[in-house]
CSV table of C-alpha atoms in Angstrom, one decimal:
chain,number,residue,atom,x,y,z
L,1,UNK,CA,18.2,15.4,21.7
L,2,UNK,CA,15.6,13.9,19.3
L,3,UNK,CA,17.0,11.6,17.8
L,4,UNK,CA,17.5,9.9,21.1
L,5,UNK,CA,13.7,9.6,22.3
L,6,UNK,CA,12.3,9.3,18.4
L,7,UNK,CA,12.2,6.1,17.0
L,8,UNK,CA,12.8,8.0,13.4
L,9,UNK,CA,16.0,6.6,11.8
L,10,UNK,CA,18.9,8.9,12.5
L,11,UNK,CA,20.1,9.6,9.2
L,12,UNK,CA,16.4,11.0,8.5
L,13,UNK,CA,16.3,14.6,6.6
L,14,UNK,CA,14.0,16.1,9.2
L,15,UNK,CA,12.1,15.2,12.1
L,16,UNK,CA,9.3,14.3,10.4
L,17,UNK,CA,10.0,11.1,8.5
L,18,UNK,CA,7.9,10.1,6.1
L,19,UNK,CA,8.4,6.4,4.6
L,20,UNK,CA,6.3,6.0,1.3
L,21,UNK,CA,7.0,4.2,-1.8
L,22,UNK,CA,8.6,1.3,-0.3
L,23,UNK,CA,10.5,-1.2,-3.1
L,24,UNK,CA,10.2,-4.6,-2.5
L,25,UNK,CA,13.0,-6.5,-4.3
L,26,UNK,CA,12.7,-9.9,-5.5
L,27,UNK,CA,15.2,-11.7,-7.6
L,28,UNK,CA,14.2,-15.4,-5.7
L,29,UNK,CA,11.1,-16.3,-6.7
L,30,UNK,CA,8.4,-14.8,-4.4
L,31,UNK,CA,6.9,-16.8,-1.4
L,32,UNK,CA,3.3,-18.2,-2.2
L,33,UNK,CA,1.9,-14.4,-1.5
L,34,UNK,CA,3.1,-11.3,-0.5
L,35,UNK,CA,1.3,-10.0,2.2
L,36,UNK,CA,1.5,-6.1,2.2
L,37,UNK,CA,-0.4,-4.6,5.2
L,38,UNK,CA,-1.7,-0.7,5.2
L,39,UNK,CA,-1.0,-0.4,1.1
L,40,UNK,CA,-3.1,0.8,-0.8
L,41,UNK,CA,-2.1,0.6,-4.1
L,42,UNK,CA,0.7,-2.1,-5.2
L,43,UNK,CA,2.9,-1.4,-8.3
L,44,UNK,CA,4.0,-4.9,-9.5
L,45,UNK,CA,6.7,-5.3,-12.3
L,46,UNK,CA,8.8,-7.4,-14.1
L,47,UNK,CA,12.5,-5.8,-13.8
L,48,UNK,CA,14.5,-4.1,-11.7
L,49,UNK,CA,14.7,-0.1,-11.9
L,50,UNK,CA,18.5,1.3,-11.3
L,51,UNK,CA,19.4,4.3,-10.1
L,52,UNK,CA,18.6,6.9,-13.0
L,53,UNK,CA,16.2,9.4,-14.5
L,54,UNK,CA,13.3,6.7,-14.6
L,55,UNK,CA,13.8,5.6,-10.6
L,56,UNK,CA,13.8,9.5,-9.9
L,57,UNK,CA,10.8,10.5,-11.7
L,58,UNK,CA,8.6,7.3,-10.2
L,59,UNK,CA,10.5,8.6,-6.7
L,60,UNK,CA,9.4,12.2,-7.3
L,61,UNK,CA,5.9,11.4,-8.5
L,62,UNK,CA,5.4,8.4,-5.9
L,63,UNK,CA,6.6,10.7,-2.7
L,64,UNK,CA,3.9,13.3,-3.8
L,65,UNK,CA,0.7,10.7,-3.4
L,66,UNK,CA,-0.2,10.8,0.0
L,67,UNK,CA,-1.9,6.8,-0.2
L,68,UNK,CA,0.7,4.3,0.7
L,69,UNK,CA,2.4,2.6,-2.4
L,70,UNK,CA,4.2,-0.4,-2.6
L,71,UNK,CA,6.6,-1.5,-5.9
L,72,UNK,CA,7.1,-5.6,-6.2
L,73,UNK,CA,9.8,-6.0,-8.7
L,74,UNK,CA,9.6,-9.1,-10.7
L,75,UNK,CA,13.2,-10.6,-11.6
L,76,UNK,CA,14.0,-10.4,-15.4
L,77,UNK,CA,14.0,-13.5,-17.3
L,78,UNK,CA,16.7,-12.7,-20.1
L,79,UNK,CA,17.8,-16.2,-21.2
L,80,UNK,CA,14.6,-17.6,-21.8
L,81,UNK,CA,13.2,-17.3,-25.3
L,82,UNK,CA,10.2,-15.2,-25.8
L,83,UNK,CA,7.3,-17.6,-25.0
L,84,UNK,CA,9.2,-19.2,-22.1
L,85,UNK,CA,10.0,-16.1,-20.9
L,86,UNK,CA,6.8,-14.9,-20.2
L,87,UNK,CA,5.6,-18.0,-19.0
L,88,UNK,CA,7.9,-17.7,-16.0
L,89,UNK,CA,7.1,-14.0,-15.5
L,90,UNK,CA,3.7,-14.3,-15.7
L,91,UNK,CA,4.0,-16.9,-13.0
L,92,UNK,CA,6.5,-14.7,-11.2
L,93,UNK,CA,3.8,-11.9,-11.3
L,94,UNK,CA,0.6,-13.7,-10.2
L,95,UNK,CA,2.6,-14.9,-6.8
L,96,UNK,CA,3.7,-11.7,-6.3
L,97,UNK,CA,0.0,-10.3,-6.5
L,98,UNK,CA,-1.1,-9.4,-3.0
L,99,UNK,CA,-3.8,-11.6,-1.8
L,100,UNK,CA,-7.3,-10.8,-2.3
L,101,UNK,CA,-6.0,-7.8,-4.7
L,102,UNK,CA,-8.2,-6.3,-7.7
L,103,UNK,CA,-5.7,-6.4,-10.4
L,104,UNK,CA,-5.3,-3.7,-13.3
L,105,UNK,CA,-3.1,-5.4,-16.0
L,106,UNK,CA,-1.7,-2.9,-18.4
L,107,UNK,CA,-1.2,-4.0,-21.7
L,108,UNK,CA,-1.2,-2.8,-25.2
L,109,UNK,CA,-4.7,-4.4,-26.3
L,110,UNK,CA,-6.3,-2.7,-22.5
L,111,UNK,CA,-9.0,0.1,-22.6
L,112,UNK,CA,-7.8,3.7,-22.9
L,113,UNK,CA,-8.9,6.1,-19.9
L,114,UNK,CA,-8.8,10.1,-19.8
L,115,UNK,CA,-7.1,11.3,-17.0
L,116,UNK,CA,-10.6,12.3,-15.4
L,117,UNK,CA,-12.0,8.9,-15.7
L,118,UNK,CA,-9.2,6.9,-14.5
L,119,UNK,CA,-9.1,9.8,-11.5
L,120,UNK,CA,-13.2,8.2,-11.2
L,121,UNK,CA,-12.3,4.9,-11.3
L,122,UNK,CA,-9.2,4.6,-9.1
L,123,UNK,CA,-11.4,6.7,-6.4
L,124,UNK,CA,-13.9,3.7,-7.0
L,125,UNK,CA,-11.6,1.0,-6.9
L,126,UNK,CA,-9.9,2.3,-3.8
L,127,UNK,CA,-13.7,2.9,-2.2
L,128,UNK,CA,-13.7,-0.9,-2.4
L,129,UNK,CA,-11.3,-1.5,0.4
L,130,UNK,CA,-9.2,-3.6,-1.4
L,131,UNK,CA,-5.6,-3.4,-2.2
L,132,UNK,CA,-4.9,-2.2,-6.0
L,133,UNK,CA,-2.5,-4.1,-7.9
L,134,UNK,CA,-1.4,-2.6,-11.0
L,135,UNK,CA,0.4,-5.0,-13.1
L,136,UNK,CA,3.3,-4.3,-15.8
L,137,UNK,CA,4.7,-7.0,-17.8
L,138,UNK,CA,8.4,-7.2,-19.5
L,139,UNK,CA,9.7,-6.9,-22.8
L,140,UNK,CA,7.2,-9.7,-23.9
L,141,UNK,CA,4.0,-8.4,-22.4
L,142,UNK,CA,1.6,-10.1,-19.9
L,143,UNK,CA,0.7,-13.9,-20.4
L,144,UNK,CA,-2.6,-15.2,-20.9
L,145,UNK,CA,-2.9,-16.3,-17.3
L,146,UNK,CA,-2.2,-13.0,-16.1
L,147,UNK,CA,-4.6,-11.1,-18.4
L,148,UNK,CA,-7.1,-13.2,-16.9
L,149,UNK,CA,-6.8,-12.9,-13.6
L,150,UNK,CA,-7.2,-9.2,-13.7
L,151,UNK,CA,-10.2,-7.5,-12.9
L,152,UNK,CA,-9.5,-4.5,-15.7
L,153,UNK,CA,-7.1,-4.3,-18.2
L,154,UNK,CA,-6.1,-0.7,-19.3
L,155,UNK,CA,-3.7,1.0,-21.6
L,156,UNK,CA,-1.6,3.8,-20.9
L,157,UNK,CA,-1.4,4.6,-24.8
L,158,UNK,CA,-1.9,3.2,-27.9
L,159,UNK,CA,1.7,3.3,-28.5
L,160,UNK,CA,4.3,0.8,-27.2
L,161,UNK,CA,6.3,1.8,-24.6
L,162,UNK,CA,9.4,0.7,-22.7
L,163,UNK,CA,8.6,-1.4,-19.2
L,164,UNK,CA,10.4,1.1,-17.2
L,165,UNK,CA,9.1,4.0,-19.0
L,166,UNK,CA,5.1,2.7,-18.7
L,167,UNK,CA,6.2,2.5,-14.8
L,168,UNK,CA,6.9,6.4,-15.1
L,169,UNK,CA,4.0,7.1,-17.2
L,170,UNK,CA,2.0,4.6,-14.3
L,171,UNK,CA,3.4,6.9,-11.5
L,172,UNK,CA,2.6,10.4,-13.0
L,173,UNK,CA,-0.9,9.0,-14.2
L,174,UNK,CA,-1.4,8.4,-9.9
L,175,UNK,CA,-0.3,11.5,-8.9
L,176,UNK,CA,-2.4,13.4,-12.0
L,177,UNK,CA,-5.6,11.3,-10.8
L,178,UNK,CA,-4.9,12.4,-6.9
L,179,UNK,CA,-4.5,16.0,-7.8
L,180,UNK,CA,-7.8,15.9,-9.9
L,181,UNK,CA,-9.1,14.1,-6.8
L,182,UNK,CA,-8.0,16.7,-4.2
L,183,UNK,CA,-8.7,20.0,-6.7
L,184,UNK,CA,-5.4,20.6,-6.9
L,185,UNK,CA,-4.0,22.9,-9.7
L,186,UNK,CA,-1.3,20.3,-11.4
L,187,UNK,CA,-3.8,18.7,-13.8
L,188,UNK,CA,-5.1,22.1,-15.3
C-alpha cells in the first residue's frame, strides 16, 4: 500500500501531493523575521481571509502558479483609531517581511503596470534571486515607514478596492503574468 512507504499525508487527494500556497497565520505579533526557505514570492497582508469566495479564488489562482507562494497574514487592528492603527500594522508588516526581501507595496498613489509589463518585471525581479514580498495594507493603507522600505510601489487600479479583494485581484494578476510568461492561452 502507498500510503504506507510514501511520506505523502494520508488524507491526500492523489498520490501526487502537491503543497503550494502555504498560509502563515499570525494573530501574535511576528518573531523579529520570518524566515521562509524555497519561496519565491511572499504575499504579506493585513487581515485574515475566511473561508469564502475570496479564499477560493486566491486558492484557485495560487494552486495554478507553479513558483512557491507563501501568504503572511497580518492581524487586524480594529480598536485602534485610524492613525494608530496603521502605525501598528505597518510595524506588524515590516517584521513580517522576509529578510533580505525586495518589497512591492501596493497602494493607491503606486505606478500602474499592464499585464505585459508587470509579466517583464516580476520575470526580472524573480531573476534577482531574491524572495518577492508583495505588500497589502488594511482598511487604512500602508504607513510611511512601509512605503519606504519598498523597493516599488505599484497599483492594481486607480480605483480603491477592498483589502481582501486587492489580494484576489494580486493572485489573478500572478497567474495572468505566469501564463504570459509560459505562452499560455489564458491571457489572450
Amino acid at each position: 500500500m502507498w500510503w504506507r512507504t510514501c511520506s505523502a499525508r494520508k488524507f491526500a487527494p492523489s498520490i501526487i501531493w502537491k503543497r503550494c500556497g502555504r498560509r502563515i497565520s499570525a494573530t501574535k505579533p511576528p518573531p523579529r523575521r520570518w524566515t521562509i526557505k524555497a519561496v519565491s514570492i511572499a504575499i504579506v497582508a493585513v487581515g485574515r481571509l475566511k473561508s469564502g469566495s475570496e479564499r477560493t479564488l486566491i486558492d484557485t489562482y495560487i494552486k495554478r502558479i507553479p513558483w512557491p507562494i507563501a501568504e503572511i497574514e497580518i492581524e487586524e487592528r480594529r480598536p485602534l483609531t485610524g492613525r494608530e492603527r496603521t502605525a501598528r500594522e505597518g510595524d506588524l508588516l515590516l517584521q513580517a517581511i522576509p529578510e533580505g526581501a525586495l518589497v512591492v507595496a501596493l497602494d493607491s498613489a503606486g505606478r500602474t503596470l499592464t499585464s505585459n509589463a508587470f509579466a517583464k518585471k516580476l520575470e526580472a525581479w524573480r531573476a534577482s534571486g531574491r524572495v518577492l514580498a508583495f505588500v497589502i495594507g488594511g482598511a487604512e493603507g500602508l504607513s510611511p515607514p512601509v512605503l519606504a522600505r519598498a523597493d516599488e510601489t505599484l497599483s492594481l487600479s486607480a480605483m480603491t478596492w477592498p483589502h481582501a479583494l486587492a489580494r484576489v485581484l494580486l493572485a489573478e494578476q500572478l497567474y495572468r503574468a505566469h501564463a504570459i510568461l509560459s505562452g499560455h492561452p489564458y491571457h489572450k
